[in-house]
Coordinates of C-alpha atoms in Angstrom, one line a residue:
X28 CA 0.0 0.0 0.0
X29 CA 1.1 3.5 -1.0
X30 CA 1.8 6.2 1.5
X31 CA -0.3 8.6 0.9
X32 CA -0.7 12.3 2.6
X33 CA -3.4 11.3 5.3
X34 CA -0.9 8.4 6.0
X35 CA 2.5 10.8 6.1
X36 CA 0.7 12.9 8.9
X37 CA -0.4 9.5 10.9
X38 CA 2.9 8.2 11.0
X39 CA 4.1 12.2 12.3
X40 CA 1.4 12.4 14.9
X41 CA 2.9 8.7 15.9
X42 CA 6.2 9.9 16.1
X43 CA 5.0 12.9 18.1
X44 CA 3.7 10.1 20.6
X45 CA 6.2 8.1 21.2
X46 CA 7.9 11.5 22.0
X47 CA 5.3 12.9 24.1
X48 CA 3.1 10.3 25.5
X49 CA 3.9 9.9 29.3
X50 CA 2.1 7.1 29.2
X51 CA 4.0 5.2 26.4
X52 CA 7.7 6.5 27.9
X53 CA 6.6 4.9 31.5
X54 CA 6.6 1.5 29.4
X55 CA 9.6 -0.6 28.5
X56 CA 12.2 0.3 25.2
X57 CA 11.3 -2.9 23.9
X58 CA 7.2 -2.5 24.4
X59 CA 7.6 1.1 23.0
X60 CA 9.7 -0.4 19.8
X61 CA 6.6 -3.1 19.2
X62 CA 4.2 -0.7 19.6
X63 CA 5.8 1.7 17.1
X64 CA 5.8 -1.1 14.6
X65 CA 2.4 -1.8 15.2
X66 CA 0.9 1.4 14.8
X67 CA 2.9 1.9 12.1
X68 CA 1.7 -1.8 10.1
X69 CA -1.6 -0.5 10.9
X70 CA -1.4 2.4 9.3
X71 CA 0.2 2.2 6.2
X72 CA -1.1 -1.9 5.6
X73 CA -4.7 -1.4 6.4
X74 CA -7.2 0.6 4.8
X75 CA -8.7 1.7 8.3
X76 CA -6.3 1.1 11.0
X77 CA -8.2 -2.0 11.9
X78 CA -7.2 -5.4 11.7
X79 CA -8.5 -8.7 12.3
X80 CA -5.9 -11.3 14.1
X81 CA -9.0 -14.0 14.9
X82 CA -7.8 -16.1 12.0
X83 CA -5.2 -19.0 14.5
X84 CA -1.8 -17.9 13.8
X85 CA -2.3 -14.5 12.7
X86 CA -0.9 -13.3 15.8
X87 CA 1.7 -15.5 15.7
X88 CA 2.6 -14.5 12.5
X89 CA 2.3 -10.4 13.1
X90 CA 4.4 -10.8 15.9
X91 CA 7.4 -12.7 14.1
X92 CA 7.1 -11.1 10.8
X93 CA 6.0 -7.8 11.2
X94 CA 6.2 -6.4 15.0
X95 CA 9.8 -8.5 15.5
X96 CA 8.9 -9.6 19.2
X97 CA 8.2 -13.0 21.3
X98 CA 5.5 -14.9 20.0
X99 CA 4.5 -15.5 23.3
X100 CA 4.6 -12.3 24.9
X101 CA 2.3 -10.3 22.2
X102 CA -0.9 -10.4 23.5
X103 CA 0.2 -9.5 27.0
X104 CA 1.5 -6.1 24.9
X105 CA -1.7 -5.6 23.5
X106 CA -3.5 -5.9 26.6
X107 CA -0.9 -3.4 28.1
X108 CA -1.3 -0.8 25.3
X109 CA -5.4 -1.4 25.2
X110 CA -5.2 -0.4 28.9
X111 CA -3.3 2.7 28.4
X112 CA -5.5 3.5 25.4
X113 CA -2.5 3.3 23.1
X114 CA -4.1 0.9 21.1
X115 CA -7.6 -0.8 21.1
X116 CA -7.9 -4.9 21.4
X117 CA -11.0 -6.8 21.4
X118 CA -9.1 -10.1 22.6
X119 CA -12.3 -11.9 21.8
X120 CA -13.1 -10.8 17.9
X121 CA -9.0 -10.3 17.8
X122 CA -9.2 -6.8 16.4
X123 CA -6.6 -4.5 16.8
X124 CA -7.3 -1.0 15.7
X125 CA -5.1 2.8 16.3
X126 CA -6.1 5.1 19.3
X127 CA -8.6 7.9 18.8
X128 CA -5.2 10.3 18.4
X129 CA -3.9 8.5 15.4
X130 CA -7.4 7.4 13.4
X131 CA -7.2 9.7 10.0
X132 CA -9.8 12.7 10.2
X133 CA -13.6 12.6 9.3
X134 CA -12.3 14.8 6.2
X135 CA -9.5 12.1 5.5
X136 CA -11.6 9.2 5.4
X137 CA -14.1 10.9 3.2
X138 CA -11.6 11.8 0.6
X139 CA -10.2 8.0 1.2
X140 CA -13.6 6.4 0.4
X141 CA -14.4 8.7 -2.5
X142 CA -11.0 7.7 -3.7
X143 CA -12.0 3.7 -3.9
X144 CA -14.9 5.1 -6.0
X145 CA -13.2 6.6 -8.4
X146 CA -13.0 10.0 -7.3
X147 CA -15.3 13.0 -7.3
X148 CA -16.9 13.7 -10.9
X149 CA -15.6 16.5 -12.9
X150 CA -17.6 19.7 -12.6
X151 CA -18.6 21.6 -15.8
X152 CA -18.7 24.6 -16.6
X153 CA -21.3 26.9 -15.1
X154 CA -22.8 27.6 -18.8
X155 CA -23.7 23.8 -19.0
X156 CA -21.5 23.5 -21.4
X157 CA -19.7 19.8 -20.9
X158 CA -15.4 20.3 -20.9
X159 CA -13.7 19.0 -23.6
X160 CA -11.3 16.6 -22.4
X161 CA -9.4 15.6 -24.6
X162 CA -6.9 18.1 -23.9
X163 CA -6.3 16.9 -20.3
X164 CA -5.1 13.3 -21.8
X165 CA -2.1 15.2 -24.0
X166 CA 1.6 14.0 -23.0
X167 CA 3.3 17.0 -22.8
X168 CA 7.6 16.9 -23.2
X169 CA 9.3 17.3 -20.6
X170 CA 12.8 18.4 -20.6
X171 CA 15.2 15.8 -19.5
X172 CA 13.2 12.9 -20.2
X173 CA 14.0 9.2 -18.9
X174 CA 17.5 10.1 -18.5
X175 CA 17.0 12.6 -16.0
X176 CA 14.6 10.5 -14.1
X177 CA 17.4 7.9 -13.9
X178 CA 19.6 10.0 -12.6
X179 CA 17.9 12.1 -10.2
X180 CA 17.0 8.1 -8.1
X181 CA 20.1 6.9 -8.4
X182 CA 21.1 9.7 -6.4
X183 CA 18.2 9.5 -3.8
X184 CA 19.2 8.6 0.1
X185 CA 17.6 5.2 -0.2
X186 CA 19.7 4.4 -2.9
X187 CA 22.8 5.0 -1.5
X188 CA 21.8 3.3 1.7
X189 CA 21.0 0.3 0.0
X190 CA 24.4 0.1 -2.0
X191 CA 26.2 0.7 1.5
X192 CA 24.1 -2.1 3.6
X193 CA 24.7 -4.8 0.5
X194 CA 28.7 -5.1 1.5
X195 CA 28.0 -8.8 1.5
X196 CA 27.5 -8.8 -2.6
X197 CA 29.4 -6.4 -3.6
X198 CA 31.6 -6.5 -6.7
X199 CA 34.5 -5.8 -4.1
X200 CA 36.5 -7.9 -2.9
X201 CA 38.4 -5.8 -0.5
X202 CA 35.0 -5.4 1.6
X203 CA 33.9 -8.8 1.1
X204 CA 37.3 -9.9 2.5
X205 CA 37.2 -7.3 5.8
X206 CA 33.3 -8.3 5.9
X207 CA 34.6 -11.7 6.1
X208 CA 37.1 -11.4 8.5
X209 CA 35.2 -8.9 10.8
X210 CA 32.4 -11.9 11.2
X211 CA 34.9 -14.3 11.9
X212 CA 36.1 -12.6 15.0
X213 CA 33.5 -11.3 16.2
X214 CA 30.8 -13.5 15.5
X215 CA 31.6 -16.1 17.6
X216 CA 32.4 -13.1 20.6
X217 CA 28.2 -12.2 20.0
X218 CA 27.1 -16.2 20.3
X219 CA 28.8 -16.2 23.9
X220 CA 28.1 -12.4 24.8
X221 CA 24.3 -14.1 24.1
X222 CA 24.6 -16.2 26.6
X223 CA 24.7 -19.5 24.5
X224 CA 27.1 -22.2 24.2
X225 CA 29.3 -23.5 21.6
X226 CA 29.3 -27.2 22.8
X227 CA 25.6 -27.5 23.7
X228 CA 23.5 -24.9 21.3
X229 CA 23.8 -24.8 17.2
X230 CA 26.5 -21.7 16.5
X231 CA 23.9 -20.3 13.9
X232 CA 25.0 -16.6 14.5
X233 CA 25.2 -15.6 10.3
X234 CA 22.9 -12.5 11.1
X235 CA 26.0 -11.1 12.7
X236 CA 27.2 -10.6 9.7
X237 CA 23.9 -9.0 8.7
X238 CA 25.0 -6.2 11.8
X239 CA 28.6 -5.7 11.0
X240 CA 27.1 -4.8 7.2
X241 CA 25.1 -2.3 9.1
X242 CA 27.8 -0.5 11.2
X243 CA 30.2 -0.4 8.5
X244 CA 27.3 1.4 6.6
X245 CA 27.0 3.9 9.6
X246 CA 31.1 4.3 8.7
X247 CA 32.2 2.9 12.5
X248 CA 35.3 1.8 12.8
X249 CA 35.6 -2.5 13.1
X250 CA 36.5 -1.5 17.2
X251 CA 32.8 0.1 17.1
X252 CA 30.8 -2.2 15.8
X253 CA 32.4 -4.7 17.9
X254 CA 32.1 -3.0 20.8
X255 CA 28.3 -1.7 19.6
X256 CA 27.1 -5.4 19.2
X257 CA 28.4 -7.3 22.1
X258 CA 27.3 -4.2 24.8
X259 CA 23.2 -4.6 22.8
X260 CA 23.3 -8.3 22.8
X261 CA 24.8 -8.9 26.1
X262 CA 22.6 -5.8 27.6
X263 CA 19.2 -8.2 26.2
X264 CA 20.3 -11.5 26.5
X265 CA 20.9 -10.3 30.5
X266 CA 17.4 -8.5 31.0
X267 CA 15.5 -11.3 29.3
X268 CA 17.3 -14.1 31.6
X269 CA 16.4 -11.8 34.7
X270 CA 12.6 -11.7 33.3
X271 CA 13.2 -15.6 33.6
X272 CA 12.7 -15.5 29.5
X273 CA 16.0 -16.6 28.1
X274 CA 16.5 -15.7 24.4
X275 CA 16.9 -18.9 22.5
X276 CA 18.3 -17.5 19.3
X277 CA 20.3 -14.9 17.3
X278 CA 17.8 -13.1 15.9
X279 CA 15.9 -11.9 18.7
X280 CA 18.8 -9.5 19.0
X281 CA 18.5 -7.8 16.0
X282 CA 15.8 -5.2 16.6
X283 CA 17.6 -3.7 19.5
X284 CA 21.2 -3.9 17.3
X285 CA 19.9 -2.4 14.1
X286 CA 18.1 0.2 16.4
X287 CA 21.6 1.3 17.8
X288 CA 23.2 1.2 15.2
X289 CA 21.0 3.8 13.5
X290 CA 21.0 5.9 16.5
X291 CA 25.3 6.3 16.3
X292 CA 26.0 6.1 19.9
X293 CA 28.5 3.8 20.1
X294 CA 29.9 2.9 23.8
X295 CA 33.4 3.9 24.8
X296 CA 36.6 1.6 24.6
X297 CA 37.3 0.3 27.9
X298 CA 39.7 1.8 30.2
X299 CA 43.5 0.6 29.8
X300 CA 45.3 -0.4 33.0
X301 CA 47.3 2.9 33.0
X302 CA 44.3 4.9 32.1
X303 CA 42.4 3.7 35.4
X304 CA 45.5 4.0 37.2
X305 CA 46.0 7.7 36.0
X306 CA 42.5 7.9 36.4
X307 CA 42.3 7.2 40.1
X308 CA 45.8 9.6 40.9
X309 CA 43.7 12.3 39.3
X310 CA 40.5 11.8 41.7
X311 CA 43.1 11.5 45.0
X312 CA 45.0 14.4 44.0
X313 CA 41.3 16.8 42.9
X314 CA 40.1 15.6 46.0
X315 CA 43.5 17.2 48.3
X316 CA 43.6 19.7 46.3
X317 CA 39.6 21.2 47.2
X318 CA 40.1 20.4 50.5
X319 CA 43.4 22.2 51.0
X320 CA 41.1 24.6 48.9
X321 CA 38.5 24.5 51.5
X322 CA 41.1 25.6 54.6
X323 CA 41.9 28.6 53.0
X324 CA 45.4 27.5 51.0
X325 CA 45.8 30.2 48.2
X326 CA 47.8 29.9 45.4
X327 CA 47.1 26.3 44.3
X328 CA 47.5 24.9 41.2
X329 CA 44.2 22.9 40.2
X330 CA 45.2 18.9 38.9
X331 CA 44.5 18.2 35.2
X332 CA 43.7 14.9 33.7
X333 CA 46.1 15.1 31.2
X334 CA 49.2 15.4 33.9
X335 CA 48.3 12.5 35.1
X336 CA 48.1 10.8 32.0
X337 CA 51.8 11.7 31.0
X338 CA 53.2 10.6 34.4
X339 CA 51.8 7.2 33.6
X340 CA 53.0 7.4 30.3
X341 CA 56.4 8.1 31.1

């Protein structure tokens, strides 16, 4: 389904909520991701933000395919959302349908239906005369032509994005071979940072390599990504053991990767042995110094970091 006007300003005013809405900030980052997805399906892949789950496995299937989540845990969300009104649920038709903020406008859904009929009929003129029409079907030239056209989307930002993200087929070899080699390393490092086991569970961890694409896309360094993917995956695989909900495979991760990865914030290195070492002379040394400060000393000189940092060094 095409995205049309009526659903550009849906998909805003849900942005604007997921900004805004107390309510949906008091819930979880993972509950606030799913319901973003779902408003979002519902929008711009129904014809009147309702649709009908009753059908067995229809759930299943939204919540694997479309909304990226547990199976299991998906109707427990849309209870959650229906009691905060971010959503409605009729569990027992299995209708999900948008809130009363996101539903298109009286004047929206007028237009919509009158589009499925074909459209408002042309007026005529008021002398009764009927139009001539004949005109309105003339191709006029337009400078440029196909060429133009061609050009102008090859240079579009979806484009490009999709030439960066495909490293994995690229005519290349030179990124193919760092792809490669990145996924070797570090693939294996996610599969444990997941919490699973070499010996005992299947080492089916290829959408790594899927992630790495991504960050190297985002241009991070190899030390970023790396660092990116293990901190996400060990991060979820920790809260969903706590919840007593262990993740039993790779690409329950992927959601919560792809989502940092976009966002650019990628943790810092860890601390060297000097650095922490440095690190802690610095707090002793700030810590004399204000309360030499606080007796009344004058003429102090004020610690810097970076002294520290060359003492170490040398």
């Amino acid at each position: 389904m095409s995205v049309s006007a009526t659903h550009r300003t849906q998909l805003a005013d849900a942005f604007l909520m997921q900004r805004d809405n107390l309510t949906l900030q008091a819930l979880g980052a993972v509950m606030v991701q799913v319901w973003a997805q779902l408003v979002m399906h519902l929008i711009t892949n129904t014809p009147d933000g309702v649709l009908n789950v009753s059908f067995p496995g229809t759930l299943s299937a939204l919540a694997r395919t479309r909304l990226f989540c547990d199976e299991n845990l998906i109707e427990t969300y849309l209870k959650t959302y229906a009691e905060t009104q971010l959503i409605t649920w009729d569990a027992k038709t299995g209708v999900i349908g948008l809130p009363a903020e996101l539903k298109p406008s009286r004047r929206a859904e007028a237009s919509r239906a009158n589009g499925r009929k074909g459209g408002r009929p042309r007026k005529t003129p008021l002398s009764g005369v009927v139009a001539d029409q004949r005109q309105s079907n003339i191709v006029l030239p337009i400078s440029g032509g196909k060429d133009v056209a061609r050009e102008n989307l090859a240079k579009t930002p979806l484009t490009r994005t999709r030439d960066k993200l495909s490293l994995a087929s690229t005519s290349s070899s030179e990124d193919k071979l760092k792809l490669d080699a990145m996924f070797k390393r570090i693939g294996p490092k996610a599969f444990e940072a997941a919490g699973f086991d070499h010996a005992k569970d299947m080492p089916n961890f290829g959408v790594v390599r899927v992630w790495l694409s991504l960050a190297l896309a985002k241009d991070m360094t190899e030390a970023q990504g790396e660092r990116l993917i293990l901190g996400v995956v060990k991060d979820v695989a920790d809260r969903q053991r706590s919840k007593g909900n262990p993740v039993n495979h790779m690409g329950y991760f992927s959601k919560a990767v792809e989502a940092a990865i976009v966002s650019g914030i990628v943790p810092e290195a860890p601390k060297t042995a000097d650095e922490r070492k440095a690190e802690r002379a610095f707090e002793a040394a700030l810590r004399d110094y204000q309360e030499r400060l606080g007796y009344g000393e004058t003429g102090l000189h004020r610690p810097q970091m970076s002294d520290f940092v060359a003492q170490v060094a040398a």
